[in-house]
CSV table of C-alpha atoms in Angstrom, one decimal:
chain,number,residue,atom,x,y,z
A,1,MET,CA,-11.7,0.3,217.2
A,2,GLU,CA,-10.2,3.3,218.8
A,3,LYS,CA,-12.3,5.3,221.3
A,4,ARG,CA,-11.9,9.0,222.0
A,5,ARG,CA,-13.2,11.1,224.9
A,6,PHE,CA,-16.3,13.0,223.7
A,7,GLY,CA,-15.5,16.3,225.1
A,8,ARG,CA,-16.8,17.3,228.6
A,9,THR,CA,-19.5,14.3,228.3
A,10,GLY,CA,-16.6,12.1,229.4
A,11,HIS,CA,-18.1,9.2,227.1
A,12,LEU,CA,-15.3,7.3,225.3
A,13,SER,CA,-16.8,7.3,222.0
A,14,THR,CA,-15.7,4.9,219.2
A,15,VAL,CA,-14.2,6.9,216.3
A,16,ALA,CA,-17.1,5.5,214.1
A,17,ILE,CA,-20.3,7.1,215.2
A,18,LEU,CA,-23.4,5.5,213.7
A,19,GLY,CA,-25.1,8.0,211.4
A,20,CYS,CA,-28.5,6.8,211.1
A,21,ALA,CA,-29.6,8.5,208.0
A,22,ALA,CA,-28.5,5.2,206.5
A,23,PHE,CA,-31.7,3.6,207.8
A,24,GLY,CA,-34.1,6.1,206.4
A,25,LYS,CA,-35.4,3.7,203.6
A,26,ALA,CA,-34.1,0.5,205.1
A,27,THR,CA,-36.3,-2.6,205.7
A,28,SER,CA,-36.4,-4.3,209.0
A,29,ALA,CA,-34.1,-7.1,207.7
A,30,GLU,CA,-31.6,-4.7,206.4
A,31,THR,CA,-31.6,-2.7,209.7
A,32,ASP,CA,-31.1,-5.9,211.7
A,33,ALA,CA,-28.1,-7.0,209.5
A,34,ALA,CA,-26.6,-3.6,209.7
A,35,MET,CA,-27.1,-3.3,213.4
A,36,ALA,CA,-25.3,-6.8,214.0
A,37,ARG,CA,-22.5,-5.6,212.1
A,38,VAL,CA,-22.4,-2.3,214.0
A,39,ILE,CA,-22.5,-4.0,217.3
A,40,ASP,CA,-19.7,-6.6,216.2
A,41,SER,CA,-17.5,-3.7,215.3
A,42,GLY,CA,-17.9,-2.2,218.7
A,43,VAL,CA,-19.5,1.1,217.9
A,44,ASN,CA,-21.1,2.6,221.0
A,45,HIS,CA,-22.3,6.0,219.9
A,46,ILE,CA,-25.6,6.8,217.8
A,47,ASP,CA,-26.5,9.9,215.9
A,48,ILE,CA,-30.2,10.0,214.6
A,49,ALA,CA,-32.9,12.6,213.9
A,50,PRO,CA,-36.6,12.5,212.8
A,51,SER,CA,-35.7,14.0,209.6
A,52,TYR,CA,-34.0,10.8,208.7
A,53,GLY,CA,-37.0,9.1,207.2
A,54,GLN,CA,-38.2,6.1,209.1
A,55,ALA,CA,-34.7,5.6,211.0
A,56,GLU,CA,-36.3,6.3,214.3
A,57,GLU,CA,-38.9,3.6,213.8
A,58,ARG,CA,-36.3,1.2,212.7
A,59,LEU,CA,-33.9,1.8,215.6
A,60,GLY,CA,-36.6,1.8,218.2
A,61,PRO,CA,-36.8,-2.0,218.7
A,62,TRP,CA,-33.0,-2.1,218.9
A,63,LEU,CA,-32.8,0.7,221.5
A,64,LEU,CA,-35.4,-1.1,223.6
A,65,ARG,CA,-33.1,-4.0,223.9
A,66,GLU,CA,-29.6,-2.2,223.6
A,67,ARG,CA,-30.0,1.2,225.2
A,68,LYS,CA,-27.2,0.8,227.6
A,69,ARG,CA,-24.8,-0.1,225.0
A,70,PHE,CA,-25.0,3.3,223.2
A,71,PHE,CA,-24.4,7.0,223.7
A,72,LEU,CA,-27.6,8.3,222.1
A,73,GLY,CA,-27.7,11.8,220.2
A,74,CYS,CA,-30.9,13.0,218.7
A,75,LYS,CA,-31.7,16.3,216.8
A,76,THR,CA,-34.6,18.8,216.0
A,77,THR,CA,-35.0,21.0,212.9
A,78,GLU,CA,-37.8,22.9,214.7
A,79,ARG,CA,-36.9,26.4,215.4
A,80,THR,CA,-39.4,27.4,218.2
A,81,ARG,CA,-39.5,26.4,221.8
A,82,GLU,CA,-43.0,24.7,221.3
A,83,GLY,CA,-42.0,23.0,218.1
A,84,ALA,CA,-38.8,21.7,219.4
A,85,ALA,CA,-40.3,20.3,222.6
A,86,ALA,CA,-43.0,18.5,220.7
A,87,GLU,CA,-40.5,16.9,218.3
A,88,LEU,CA,-38.2,15.8,221.0
A,89,GLY,CA,-41.3,14.0,222.7
A,90,ARG,CA,-42.2,12.3,219.4
A,91,SER,CA,-38.6,11.0,219.0
A,92,LEU,CA,-38.6,9.6,222.6
A,93,VAL,CA,-41.7,7.6,221.7
A,94,ARG,CA,-40.5,6.3,218.4
A,95,LEU,CA,-37.0,5.3,219.6
A,96,GLN,CA,-38.6,3.7,222.9
A,97,VAL,CA,-36.2,5.4,225.4
A,98,ASP,CA,-36.8,7.6,228.3
A,99,SER,CA,-34.2,10.2,227.6
A,100,PHE,CA,-31.1,11.2,225.4
A,101,ASP,CA,-27.6,11.6,226.2
A,102,LEU,CA,-27.3,14.4,223.8
A,103,TYR,CA,-29.9,16.6,222.0
A,104,GLN,CA,-29.0,18.9,219.2
A,105,LEU,CA,-30.2,21.8,217.2
A,106,HIS,CA,-30.0,20.4,213.7
A,107,ALA,CA,-29.1,21.9,210.3
A,108,VAL,CA,-28.3,25.3,211.7
A,109,ASN,CA,-26.9,26.3,208.2
A,110,THR,CA,-27.2,30.2,208.5
A,111,PHE,CA,-26.6,33.0,210.8
A,112,GLU,CA,-30.3,33.7,210.5
A,113,GLU,CA,-31.2,30.4,211.6
A,114,LEU,CA,-28.8,30.6,214.5
A,115,ASP,CA,-30.6,33.8,215.4
A,116,LYS,CA,-34.0,32.0,215.4
A,117,VAL,CA,-32.9,29.0,217.6
A,118,THR,CA,-31.1,31.2,220.2
A,119,ALA,CA,-33.9,33.8,220.4
A,120,HIS,CA,-36.3,34.0,223.4
A,121,ASP,CA,-38.6,31.0,223.0
A,122,GLY,CA,-36.6,29.5,220.3
A,123,ALA,CA,-35.6,25.8,219.9
A,124,LEU,CA,-32.6,26.2,222.3
A,125,ASP,CA,-34.9,27.2,225.1
A,126,ALA,CA,-36.8,23.8,224.7
A,127,ILE,CA,-33.6,21.8,224.8
A,128,ARG,CA,-32.5,23.7,228.0
A,129,ASP,CA,-36.0,22.8,229.4
A,130,ALA,CA,-35.5,19.2,228.5
A,131,ARG,CA,-32.1,19.0,230.3
A,132,GLU,CA,-33.7,20.5,233.3
A,133,LYS,CA,-36.3,17.6,233.2
A,134,GLY,CA,-33.8,15.0,232.7
A,135,LEU,CA,-34.7,14.3,229.1
A,136,THR,CA,-31.2,15.1,227.9
A,137,ARG,CA,-27.9,15.5,229.7
A,138,PHE,CA,-26.0,17.5,227.1
A,139,ILE,CA,-26.9,20.1,224.2
A,140,GLY,CA,-25.2,20.3,220.8
A,141,ILE,CA,-25.5,22.0,217.5
A,142,THR,CA,-25.2,20.6,213.9
A,143,GLY,CA,-25.2,21.6,210.2
A,144,HIS,CA,-23.8,21.8,206.8
A,145,GLY,CA,-22.7,24.4,204.3
A,146,VAL,CA,-19.6,26.5,203.6
A,147,ASP,CA,-20.2,28.7,206.6
A,148,ALA,CA,-20.7,26.1,209.0
A,149,PRO,CA,-17.4,26.4,211.0
A,150,ALA,CA,-18.0,30.3,211.3
A,151,ILE,CA,-21.6,29.8,212.5
A,152,TYR,CA,-20.5,27.5,215.3
A,153,LEU,CA,-17.9,29.7,216.5
A,154,GLU,CA,-20.6,32.3,216.9
A,155,ALA,CA,-22.8,29.7,218.4
A,156,LEU,CA,-20.3,29.0,221.0
A,157,ARG,CA,-20.1,32.6,222.0
A,158,ARG,CA,-23.8,32.7,222.5
A,159,PHE,CA,-24.1,29.3,224.4
A,160,ASP,CA,-21.9,26.8,226.0
A,161,PHE,CA,-22.8,23.9,223.8
A,162,ASP,CA,-21.5,20.5,224.7
A,163,SER,CA,-20.9,19.3,221.1
A,164,VAL,CA,-20.7,20.3,217.4
A,165,ILE,CA,-21.2,18.5,214.1
A,166,PHE,CA,-19.8,19.9,210.9
A,167,PRO,CA,-18.5,18.8,207.5
A,168,LEU,CA,-14.8,18.0,207.4
A,169,ASN,CA,-13.1,16.2,204.4
A,170,PHE,CA,-9.8,16.7,202.5
A,171,VAL,CA,-11.6,18.0,199.4
A,172,GLN,CA,-13.4,20.7,201.3
A,173,TYR,CA,-10.2,21.6,203.0
A,174,ALA,CA,-8.7,22.7,199.9
A,175,ASN,CA,-10.8,25.8,200.3
A,176,PRO,CA,-8.4,28.0,202.5
A,177,VAL,CA,-11.2,30.1,204.0
A,178,TYR,CA,-13.3,26.9,204.9
A,179,ARG,CA,-10.1,25.2,206.4
A,180,ARG,CA,-9.1,28.5,208.4
A,181,ASN,CA,-12.5,28.7,209.9
A,182,ALA,CA,-12.6,24.9,210.6
A,183,GLU,CA,-9.3,24.9,212.2
A,184,ALA,CA,-10.4,28.0,214.4
A,185,LEU,CA,-13.5,26.0,215.4
A,186,LEU,CA,-11.5,22.9,216.3
A,187,GLN,CA,-9.1,25.0,218.4
A,188,GLU,CA,-12.0,26.6,220.2
A,189,CYS,CA,-13.9,23.3,220.9
A,190,HIS,CA,-10.5,21.9,222.3
A,191,GLY,CA,-10.1,24.9,224.7
A,192,ARG,CA,-13.9,24.6,225.8
A,193,ASP,CA,-13.8,20.7,226.0
A,194,VAL,CA,-16.6,20.5,223.5
A,195,GLY,CA,-17.1,17.1,221.8
A,196,VAL,CA,-16.7,17.2,217.8
A,197,MET,CA,-18.4,15.0,215.4
A,198,VAL,CA,-17.6,15.4,211.6
A,199,ILE,CA,-19.8,14.6,208.7
A,200,LYS,CA,-19.1,14.1,205.0
A,201,SER,CA,-15.8,12.6,205.5
A,202,ILE,CA,-15.9,10.6,202.3
A,203,CYS,CA,-17.5,13.0,200.2
A,204,LYS,CA,-16.0,13.0,196.7
A,205,ARG,CA,-18.3,15.7,195.0
A,206,PRO,CA,-21.8,16.9,194.7
A,207,TRP,CA,-23.9,14.6,192.4
A,208,GLY,CA,-24.6,17.4,189.8
A,209,GLY,CA,-26.3,15.9,186.9
A,210,ARG,CA,-25.0,12.3,187.5
A,211,PRO,CA,-27.4,9.5,188.5
A,212,GLN,CA,-27.6,9.2,192.3
A,213,THR,CA,-26.4,5.6,193.0
A,214,TYR,CA,-26.2,5.9,196.8
A,215,ASN,CA,-28.7,7.3,199.5
A,216,THR,CA,-26.3,10.1,200.3
A,217,TRP,CA,-26.9,13.6,199.1
A,218,TYR,CA,-23.3,13.8,197.9
A,219,GLU,CA,-21.3,11.4,195.7
A,220,PRO,CA,-19.2,9.4,198.1
A,221,PHE,CA,-15.9,7.6,197.6
A,222,ASP,CA,-16.9,3.9,197.4
A,223,ASP,CA,-13.7,2.0,197.0
A,224,ALA,CA,-11.7,0.9,199.9
A,225,ALA,CA,-8.5,2.9,199.2
A,226,HIS,CA,-10.1,6.3,198.9
A,227,ILE,CA,-12.4,5.5,202.0
A,228,GLN,CA,-9.4,4.8,204.0
A,229,SER,CA,-7.4,7.7,203.1
A,230,SER,CA,-10.5,10.0,203.5
A,231,ILE,CA,-11.1,8.7,206.9
A,232,ASN,CA,-7.5,8.6,208.0
A,233,PHE,CA,-7.5,12.4,207.1
A,234,ALA,CA,-10.6,13.3,209.1
A,235,LEU,CA,-9.7,11.3,212.1
A,236,THR,CA,-6.1,12.7,212.1
A,237,GLN,CA,-7.7,16.2,213.0
A,238,ASP,CA,-8.7,17.0,216.5
A,239,VAL,CA,-12.1,15.6,216.6
A,240,THR,CA,-13.8,12.8,218.4
A,241,GLY,CA,-15.2,10.7,215.5
A,242,ILE,CA,-16.9,10.6,212.1
A,243,CYS,CA,-20.7,10.0,211.7
A,244,THR,CA,-20.9,7.2,209.1
A,245,ALA,CA,-22.3,7.8,205.6
A,246,GLY,CA,-26.0,7.6,204.9
A,247,ASP,CA,-26.0,4.5,202.9
A,248,LEU,CA,-25.9,0.8,204.2
A,249,ARG,CA,-23.9,-0.3,201.3
A,250,VAL,CA,-21.0,1.9,202.3
A,251,LEU,CA,-21.4,1.4,206.0
A,252,PRO,CA,-19.3,-1.8,206.3
A,253,LYS,CA,-16.5,-0.2,204.3
A,254,VAL,CA,-16.5,2.9,206.6
A,255,LEU,CA,-16.6,0.7,209.7
A,256,ASP,CA,-13.6,-1.3,208.5
A,257,ALA,CA,-11.6,1.8,207.6
A,258,CYS,CA,-12.3,3.1,211.0
A,259,GLY,CA,-11.1,-0.1,212.6
A,260,ARG,CA,-7.9,0.3,210.5
A,261,PHE,CA,-7.2,4.2,211.1
A,262,THR,CA,-3.7,5.3,210.9
A,263,PRO,CA,-2.8,8.9,211.7
A,264,MET,CA,-1.5,10.9,208.6
A,265,SER,CA,1.7,12.8,208.8
A,266,ALA,CA,1.6,16.5,207.9
A,267,ALA,CA,3.3,15.8,204.5
A,268,GLU,CA,0.6,13.2,203.9
A,269,GLN,CA,-2.2,15.5,204.6
A,270,VAL,CA,-0.6,18.2,202.4
A,271,ALA,CA,-0.3,15.7,199.6
A,272,LEU,CA,-3.9,14.6,200.0
A,273,ILE,CA,-5.4,17.9,199.9
A,274,ALA,CA,-3.3,18.8,196.8
A,275,SER,CA,-5.2,16.0,195.0
A,276,ALA,CA,-8.5,17.6,195.9
A,277,SER,CA,-8.4,19.5,192.5
A,278,GLU,CA,-9.5,16.1,190.9
A,279,TYR,CA,-12.9,16.3,192.7
A,280,GLU,CA,-15.3,19.0,193.6
A,281,PRO,CA,-16.2,20.4,197.1
A,282,LEU,CA,-19.7,19.8,198.1
A,283,PHE,CA,-19.9,23.5,199.5
A,284,ALA,CA,-18.7,26.2,197.1
């Protein structure tokens, strides 16, 4: 599987980054089978959060044995210094590790939340404290929503983050405002040498009133052809990699597609975005 430099961290991350929301409801046996497949695929970067159900408890025994194999990123949804520090400590215990490579402000989805986490005694102060204590080497920010690229452009003006995570897929890129902001964010990250992970790369549309048949909060493409074209599109952009989808049934298909990644030409990207009218953007 292709590896790309994860910004100024210098880590050569696989283009598939293990998104651990998929382990939120997994059994121990399901976790063991999935992790064996992940390791066999060569994946070397994990993204996890305490808000992902029991994912930390499931991954803890694996990280106890395999910590050196993975660049490990974790997150907090706490907004205060005290709350974020406590949550970071709990994650270290559950994951059975001494430190993180990356710790991130998670789900900063509005400018108001950005104000909270970057304020005095906000969550960012806790992560800076953790970095000084050696509990994390790098600091990032993540989130969702139609304003995500614009929010992280502003975040980078306030603090020199080492990484960002935001949604990127061809259906969402049909929104010209979103695409313009996303491209501006990617350009800024490139100039600052900031690592970029993207999420929702195989998003087809919101569930709406349809039965939720996967453990993802959007309806994913689930056939190999559409997954391949979606991932080819996402990885053709100036990003480090994609966080894999939050369902263990989809995970093997995503890993296979990342292993077969082929860059798309400009014309192929235009044609794929033109087909977005057949689907629905997750963020309107």
